[in-house]
Coordinates of C-alpha atoms in Angstrom, one line a residue:
M18 CA -101.3 50.0 -97.7
H19 CA -99.7 52.0 -100.6
P20 CA -101.8 54.8 -102.1
L21 CA -103.8 53.9 -105.2
R22 CA -102.2 55.7 -108.2
S23 CA -103.1 53.5 -111.1
V24 CA -105.8 50.9 -112.1
T25 CA -105.8 48.6 -115.2
V26 CA -109.1 47.1 -116.2
V27 CA -108.9 44.0 -118.4
G28 CA -112.1 43.8 -120.4
G29 CA -114.4 46.4 -122.0
G30 CA -117.9 45.1 -121.3
L31 CA -120.3 46.8 -118.9
A32 CA -118.6 45.6 -115.7
G33 CA -115.1 46.8 -116.8
F34 CA -116.5 50.1 -118.1
T35 CA -118.4 50.7 -114.9
V36 CA -115.2 50.3 -112.8
A37 CA -113.5 53.0 -114.8
A38 CA -116.5 55.3 -114.8
Q39 CA -117.1 55.0 -111.1
L40 CA -113.5 55.6 -110.2
R41 CA -113.7 58.9 -112.0
A42 CA -117.2 59.7 -110.6
N43 CA -115.9 59.2 -107.1
G44 CA -112.9 61.5 -107.6
F45 CA -110.0 59.2 -108.4
D46 CA -107.4 61.2 -110.3
G47 CA -104.8 58.5 -110.9
T48 CA -104.2 56.5 -114.1
V49 CA -107.1 54.5 -115.4
R50 CA -106.7 52.1 -118.4
I51 CA -109.1 49.7 -120.1
V52 CA -107.5 46.9 -122.2
D53 CA -109.8 45.0 -124.6
P54 CA -109.2 43.3 -128.0
Q55 CA -112.2 45.1 -129.4
G56 CA -111.3 48.6 -128.4
L57 CA -113.9 51.0 -127.0
P58 CA -116.3 49.4 -124.5
Y59 CA -119.8 48.5 -125.7
D60 CA -123.0 46.9 -124.4
R61 CA -123.8 43.3 -125.1
P62 CA -127.6 42.8 -124.4
P63 CA -128.7 44.6 -127.6
L64 CA -126.7 42.2 -129.7
S65 CA -129.5 39.7 -129.7
K66 CA -132.3 42.3 -129.9
A67 CA -132.4 45.7 -131.4
Y68 CA -128.8 45.7 -132.8
L69 CA -129.5 42.5 -134.7
T70 CA -132.5 44.2 -136.5
G71 CA -130.5 47.4 -137.1
D72 CA -132.3 49.5 -134.5
A73 CA -129.6 50.2 -131.9
T74 CA -126.1 51.2 -131.3
L75 CA -123.9 49.7 -128.7
E76 CA -121.4 52.2 -127.3
L77 CA -121.5 52.6 -123.5
A78 CA -120.1 56.2 -123.9
P79 CA -119.1 58.4 -126.9
S80 CA -115.4 58.3 -127.8
A81 CA -115.0 61.9 -126.4
W82 CA -115.9 60.6 -122.9
Y83 CA -112.6 58.7 -122.6
D84 CA -110.6 61.8 -123.4
D85 CA -112.7 64.0 -121.2
N86 CA -112.3 61.6 -118.3
A87 CA -108.7 60.6 -119.0
V88 CA -109.4 57.0 -119.4
E89 CA -106.9 55.3 -121.7
V90 CA -108.3 52.5 -123.9
I91 CA -105.8 50.1 -125.2
T92 CA -106.8 47.8 -128.1
G93 CA -105.1 44.5 -127.3
R94 CA -105.2 41.2 -125.5
V95 CA -103.6 40.6 -122.1
T96 CA -101.4 37.5 -122.3
R97 CA -99.9 37.5 -118.9
L98 CA -100.9 38.7 -115.4
S99 CA -98.1 39.4 -112.9
A100 CA -99.5 38.7 -109.4
G101 CA -96.5 40.3 -107.7
T102 CA -96.4 43.6 -109.4
G103 CA -99.9 44.1 -110.6
G104 CA -98.6 44.2 -114.2
V105 CA -100.2 42.9 -117.3
L106 CA -98.5 42.1 -120.6
V107 CA -100.3 43.4 -123.7
G108 CA -98.7 42.7 -127.1
G109 CA -95.2 42.5 -125.5
R110 CA -95.7 45.7 -123.6
E111 CA -95.6 45.5 -119.8
L112 CA -98.2 47.8 -118.0
A113 CA -97.6 48.2 -114.3
S114 CA -100.4 49.3 -112.0
D115 CA -101.3 49.3 -108.4
A116 CA -104.5 47.3 -109.0
V117 CA -105.8 45.1 -111.8
V118 CA -109.5 44.4 -112.4
L119 CA -110.3 41.3 -114.5
A120 CA -113.6 41.9 -116.4
T121 CA -113.0 39.5 -119.3
G122 CA -116.5 37.9 -119.2
G123 CA -117.3 34.6 -120.7
L124 CA -117.5 32.9 -124.1
P125 CA -120.5 31.1 -125.5
R126 CA -120.2 27.3 -125.4
P127 CA -119.4 26.2 -128.9
L128 CA -121.3 23.8 -131.0
P129 CA -119.6 22.1 -133.9
G130 CA -120.9 23.6 -137.1
G131 CA -122.7 26.4 -135.3
R132 CA -122.2 30.1 -134.8
V133 CA -122.1 31.9 -131.5
L134 CA -123.2 35.4 -130.4
R135 CA -121.1 37.3 -127.9
T136 CA -119.4 40.2 -129.7
R137 CA -120.3 42.9 -132.1
A138 CA -118.4 41.0 -134.8
D139 CA -120.5 37.9 -134.1
A140 CA -123.7 39.9 -134.4
D141 CA -122.5 41.6 -137.7
R142 CA -121.8 38.2 -139.2
L143 CA -125.1 36.7 -138.0
R144 CA -127.0 39.7 -139.3
E145 CA -125.6 39.2 -142.8
T146 CA -127.2 35.8 -142.9
L147 CA -130.6 36.8 -141.7
R148 CA -132.5 37.5 -145.0
P149 CA -136.3 37.1 -145.6
G150 CA -137.0 33.5 -146.5
G151 CA -133.8 32.2 -144.9
E152 CA -133.7 29.4 -142.4
L153 CA -132.2 29.7 -139.0
V154 CA -131.8 27.0 -136.4
I155 CA -131.2 28.1 -132.8
V156 CA -129.9 25.6 -130.3
G157 CA -130.9 26.8 -126.8
A158 CA -134.2 28.5 -125.9
G159 CA -133.0 30.5 -123.0
L160 CA -132.9 34.3 -122.9
I161 CA -130.5 34.8 -125.8
G162 CA -132.0 32.1 -128.0
A163 CA -135.5 33.4 -127.6
E164 CA -134.4 37.0 -128.2
V165 CA -132.6 36.0 -131.5
A166 CA -135.7 34.0 -132.5
S167 CA -137.9 37.1 -132.1
S168 CA -135.4 39.3 -134.0
A169 CA -135.1 36.8 -136.8
R170 CA -138.9 36.6 -137.2
T171 CA -139.0 40.4 -137.4
L172 CA -136.6 40.1 -140.4
G173 CA -138.8 37.4 -142.1
V174 CA -136.5 34.5 -141.3
A175 CA -137.9 31.0 -140.8
V176 CA -136.8 29.9 -137.3
T177 CA -136.5 26.5 -135.6
L178 CA -135.8 26.6 -131.9
V179 CA -134.2 23.5 -130.3
D180 CA -133.9 22.8 -126.6
P181 CA -133.5 19.7 -124.4
V182 CA -136.1 21.1 -122.0
A183 CA -139.7 20.9 -123.0
V184 CA -140.6 24.2 -121.3
P185 CA -137.5 26.4 -120.9
L186 CA -137.1 29.1 -118.2
V187 CA -139.2 27.5 -115.5
P188 CA -136.5 28.0 -112.8
A189 CA -136.2 31.7 -113.8
V190 CA -139.8 32.8 -114.2
G191 CA -142.0 30.0 -112.8
P192 CA -144.1 27.5 -114.6
E193 CA -147.1 29.7 -115.6
L194 CA -145.0 32.4 -117.2
A195 CA -142.7 29.9 -118.8
V196 CA -145.6 28.1 -120.5
F197 CA -147.0 31.4 -121.7
L198 CA -143.6 32.5 -123.1
Q199 CA -143.2 29.1 -124.8
A200 CA -146.6 29.6 -126.5
Q201 CA -145.4 32.9 -128.0
H202 CA -142.8 31.1 -130.1
E203 CA -145.5 29.1 -131.9
K204 CA -147.8 32.2 -132.1
H205 CA -145.1 34.0 -134.0
G206 CA -144.3 31.2 -136.4
V207 CA -141.3 29.7 -134.6
R208 CA -141.0 25.9 -134.8
F209 CA -140.0 24.4 -131.4
L210 CA -138.3 21.0 -131.2
H211 CA -137.8 19.3 -127.8
G212 CA -134.4 17.6 -128.3
T213 CA -130.8 18.1 -129.2
P214 CA -128.8 18.4 -132.5
S215 CA -127.1 15.2 -133.6
R216 CA -125.6 16.5 -136.9
I217 CA -125.1 20.0 -138.5
G218 CA -123.9 20.7 -142.0
G219 CA -124.7 21.0 -145.7
G220 CA -127.6 23.4 -145.2
F221 CA -129.5 21.3 -142.6
A222 CA -129.5 20.3 -139.0
E223 CA -130.6 16.9 -137.8
I224 CA -132.3 17.0 -134.4
E225 CA -132.9 14.0 -132.2
R226 CA -136.2 14.6 -130.4
H227 CA -136.8 13.6 -126.8
D228 CA -138.7 10.6 -128.0
G229 CA -135.8 9.3 -130.1
E230 CA -137.2 10.4 -133.5
R231 CA -134.7 12.2 -135.8
V232 CA -135.9 15.2 -137.6
R233 CA -134.0 17.0 -140.4
V234 CA -134.6 20.8 -140.8
G235 CA -133.3 23.3 -143.3
A236 CA -130.6 25.5 -141.8
D237 CA -128.8 28.3 -143.7
T238 CA -127.3 29.2 -140.3
V239 CA -127.2 27.4 -136.9
L240 CA -126.7 29.4 -133.8
A241 CA -125.5 28.0 -130.5
A242 CA -127.2 29.7 -127.5
V243 CA -126.4 27.2 -124.8
G244 CA -124.7 29.3 -122.1
L245 CA -121.3 30.7 -121.2
E246 CA -117.9 29.2 -120.4
V247 CA -115.6 31.3 -118.3
H248 CA -111.9 31.2 -119.2
T249 CA -109.8 31.6 -116.1
G250 CA -106.4 30.8 -117.6
L251 CA -105.0 34.3 -116.7
A252 CA -106.2 34.0 -113.1
S253 CA -105.0 30.4 -112.7
S254 CA -101.5 31.3 -114.0
A255 CA -101.3 34.1 -111.5
G256 CA -102.2 31.8 -108.7
L257 CA -105.7 33.2 -108.0
A258 CA -108.4 31.0 -106.4
V259 CA -110.7 29.6 -109.1
D260 CA -113.8 27.5 -108.7
G261 CA -116.2 27.7 -111.6
G262 CA -115.1 31.3 -112.0
I263 CA -112.6 33.6 -110.2
V264 CA -113.4 33.5 -106.5
V265 CA -114.0 37.0 -105.0
D266 CA -115.5 38.6 -102.0
S267 CA -118.5 41.0 -102.1
A268 CA -116.2 43.8 -103.2
G269 CA -114.7 41.8 -106.0
R270 CA -111.3 41.1 -104.3
T271 CA -109.6 37.9 -105.4
S272 CA -107.2 35.9 -103.3
N273 CA -104.6 38.4 -104.3
P274 CA -105.3 41.8 -102.7
A275 CA -104.0 43.7 -105.8
I276 CA -106.3 41.9 -108.2
Y277 CA -110.1 42.1 -108.5
A278 CA -112.6 40.4 -110.7
V279 CA -116.1 41.6 -111.8
G280 CA -118.9 40.5 -114.1
D281 CA -119.5 37.1 -115.7
I282 CA -116.1 35.8 -114.7
A283 CA -116.4 36.4 -111.0
R284 CA -118.0 34.1 -108.4
T285 CA -118.7 35.6 -104.9
R286 CA -117.9 33.7 -101.8
L287 CA -120.1 34.7 -98.9
P288 CA -118.8 35.2 -95.3
D289 CA -120.2 31.8 -94.4
G290 CA -118.1 30.2 -97.2
T291 CA -121.0 29.6 -99.6
L292 CA -120.1 30.2 -103.2
Q293 CA -122.9 32.0 -105.1
R294 CA -123.7 31.3 -108.7
R295 CA -122.0 33.6 -111.2
G296 CA -124.2 36.6 -112.2
E297 CA -124.5 36.7 -116.0
H298 CA -127.0 39.6 -116.3
W299 CA -126.6 43.3 -117.1
E300 CA -127.4 44.8 -113.7
S301 CA -125.1 42.3 -111.9
A302 CA -122.2 43.5 -114.1
M303 CA -123.0 47.1 -113.3
L304 CA -123.3 46.5 -109.5
D305 CA -120.1 44.5 -109.5
G306 CA -118.2 47.3 -111.2
T307 CA -119.6 49.9 -108.8
A308 CA -118.8 47.9 -105.7
T309 CA -115.3 47.2 -106.9
A310 CA -114.6 50.9 -107.7
R311 CA -115.8 51.9 -104.3
S312 CA -113.7 49.2 -102.6
L313 CA -110.6 50.4 -104.5
L314 CA -111.2 53.9 -103.1
G315 CA -111.8 52.7 -99.6
L316 CA -115.5 53.7 -99.7
A317 CA -118.3 51.9 -98.0
A318 CA -120.2 49.4 -100.2
D319 CA -123.8 50.2 -101.2
T320 CA -126.5 47.8 -100.1
R321 CA -127.0 45.3 -103.0
P322 CA -130.6 44.8 -104.1
P323 CA -132.1 41.4 -105.0
P324 CA -130.9 40.2 -108.4
W325 CA -132.8 41.3 -111.4
F326 CA -132.8 40.6 -115.2
W327 CA -134.9 41.5 -118.2
S328 CA -135.5 40.1 -121.7
D329 CA -137.5 41.4 -124.7
R330 CA -139.2 39.2 -127.3
Y331 CA -142.2 39.5 -129.6
G332 CA -143.1 42.9 -128.1
L333 CA -143.2 41.6 -124.5
H334 CA -141.0 42.8 -121.7
V335 CA -140.0 40.0 -119.4
E336 CA -138.5 40.7 -116.0
A337 CA -137.6 38.7 -112.9
V338 CA -136.2 39.7 -109.5
G339 CA -135.0 37.6 -106.6
T340 CA -135.3 33.8 -107.0
M341 CA -138.2 31.7 -108.2
A342 CA -136.3 28.5 -107.4
V343 CA -136.8 27.9 -103.7
P344 CA -139.1 25.4 -102.0
G345 CA -142.5 26.9 -101.5
K346 CA -145.3 27.9 -103.8
T347 CA -145.9 30.2 -106.8
V348 CA -148.8 32.6 -106.8
F349 CA -150.0 33.8 -110.2
R350 CA -151.7 37.1 -111.1
E351 CA -153.2 38.0 -114.4
S352 CA -153.8 41.7 -114.8
G353 CA -155.1 41.6 -118.4
P354 CA -154.1 40.1 -121.7
A355 CA -150.8 41.9 -121.8
S356 CA -149.7 41.8 -118.1
R357 CA -148.9 38.7 -115.9
L358 CA -147.0 38.3 -112.7
A359 CA -145.8 35.3 -110.8
F360 CA -144.7 35.5 -107.1
R361 CA -142.6 33.0 -105.3
L362 CA -143.2 32.4 -101.6
D363 CA -140.9 30.2 -99.5
T364 CA -142.2 27.7 -97.0
D365 CA -142.4 30.5 -94.3
G366 CA -144.5 32.7 -96.6
R367 CA -141.7 35.1 -97.3
L368 CA -141.6 36.7 -100.8
T369 CA -138.4 35.5 -102.5
G370 CA -139.0 36.2 -106.2
C371 CA -141.3 37.8 -108.7
A372 CA -141.4 37.4 -112.5
S373 CA -143.5 39.4 -114.8
I374 CA -144.5 40.1 -118.4
N375 CA -145.1 43.8 -118.8
G376 CA -145.2 44.0 -115.0
G377 CA -143.9 47.5 -114.7
K378 CA -144.3 49.1 -111.3
A379 CA -145.7 46.0 -109.7
L380 CA -142.4 44.2 -110.2
R381 CA -140.4 47.1 -108.8
A382 CA -142.6 47.1 -105.7
A383 CA -142.1 43.4 -105.3
R384 CA -138.4 43.9 -105.4
R385 CA -138.6 46.1 -102.3
L386 CA -140.7 43.5 -100.5
I387 CA -138.2 40.8 -101.4
A388 CA -135.3 43.0 -100.0
R389 CA -137.3 43.1 -96.7
A390 CA -138.0 39.4 -96.7
A391 CA -141.6 40.4 -96.3
V392 CA -144.3 37.9 -95.5
V393 CA -147.2 38.5 -97.8
A394 CA -150.6 36.8 -97.8
P395 CA -151.1 34.9 -101.1
E396 CA -154.6 36.3 -101.6
Y397 CA -153.1 39.8 -101.8
L398 CA -150.6 38.8 -104.4
R399 CA -153.2 36.9 -106.5
D400 CA -155.8 39.7 -106.6
P401 CA -155.2 42.1 -109.5
A402 CA -157.3 44.7 -107.6
V403 CA -154.6 44.9 -104.9
D404 CA -151.8 47.4 -105.7
V405 CA -148.5 45.7 -104.9
R406 CA -147.0 49.1 -104.2
K407 CA -149.3 49.5 -101.3
L408 CA -148.4 46.2 -99.8
G409 CA -145.0 47.7 -99.0
R410 CA -146.7 50.3 -96.8
N411 CA -149.1 47.8 -95.1
T412 CA -147.7 46.4 -91.9
R413 CA -149.9 43.3 -92.4
A414 CA -147.9 42.4 -95.5
G415 CA -144.4 42.2 -94.1
T416 CA -142.1 41.5 -91.2
G417 CA -139.9 44.6 -91.4

């Protein structure tokens, strides 16, 4: 194998930035470039929360960091990927490198007549429309839709939230927490409609409810928050394996040993051939970037913890770790009016997932138990008097 002297990262979100930062943190002194149409890398999660209300900045590092760490940022769009040479074409300029890391992320699924929220420019345009007394219709009540609804209510905007699922997020957080979170929308003045949009335009949206009734609601702005599409054209044209994302191994390697993929666009194939779902959360992007940087440098991979995500809305901090969508049962714990936890046990009694509202240290302790595939008695999980952190030290709680 030739020595690694240069790396080009295509995409300036968290995953791409982490690759560059971890290369430098681990002593790589070769050329590092980040190519992105929007210039300096920035964080995406605040776009639907604090940035939308004017309370946050987005930069992942100050501009001086890139000079201090000799990371070149090229503002431009990659139009061609050369599988043979590791080169990329940016604005007619060919950039050769020993390795290319694709970190281009995904794009929101469009909705005719609706806006999307993925970039800083999207957020700036949306923020301009959010005025007290205005009317916003959000299609999709998942994490992004709920966060924007909360932010818009903070700004005094009337919000209608539309979703084809009566109670969203059940697979992610379990039924008890999903019902509680759904009730928060109504509590904070958000109108929820169970249905899908049939027509958008002229200051209104027409919604076809699940029972067939059509409802017309005022809409200065309609936002589509119905998930991501990954665009794999560059990868396909370079002959990379693609299957609902760019297929990679646990270190981010694609079917071409000189090309890696990380973040939303990557889909990991396990050693047994199973293709995992794409990770579309903040920590997943960071861990992908770290693993790929270490692989590029020939370093051993760190042990990957169970997947985790968080969301903030209406002053509540929502988190989930592991998976709540396996056969088994859910154990619910209420620790007070502001704290709730749901634990998922598989059919063998192993803890596979935990979701929480303001769960704090209990959720972090549950994550350690999930990593151990610990068997935990349901009565311990249900009882708010039992400290979840102590279950990790109790041999009766687990198998390892």
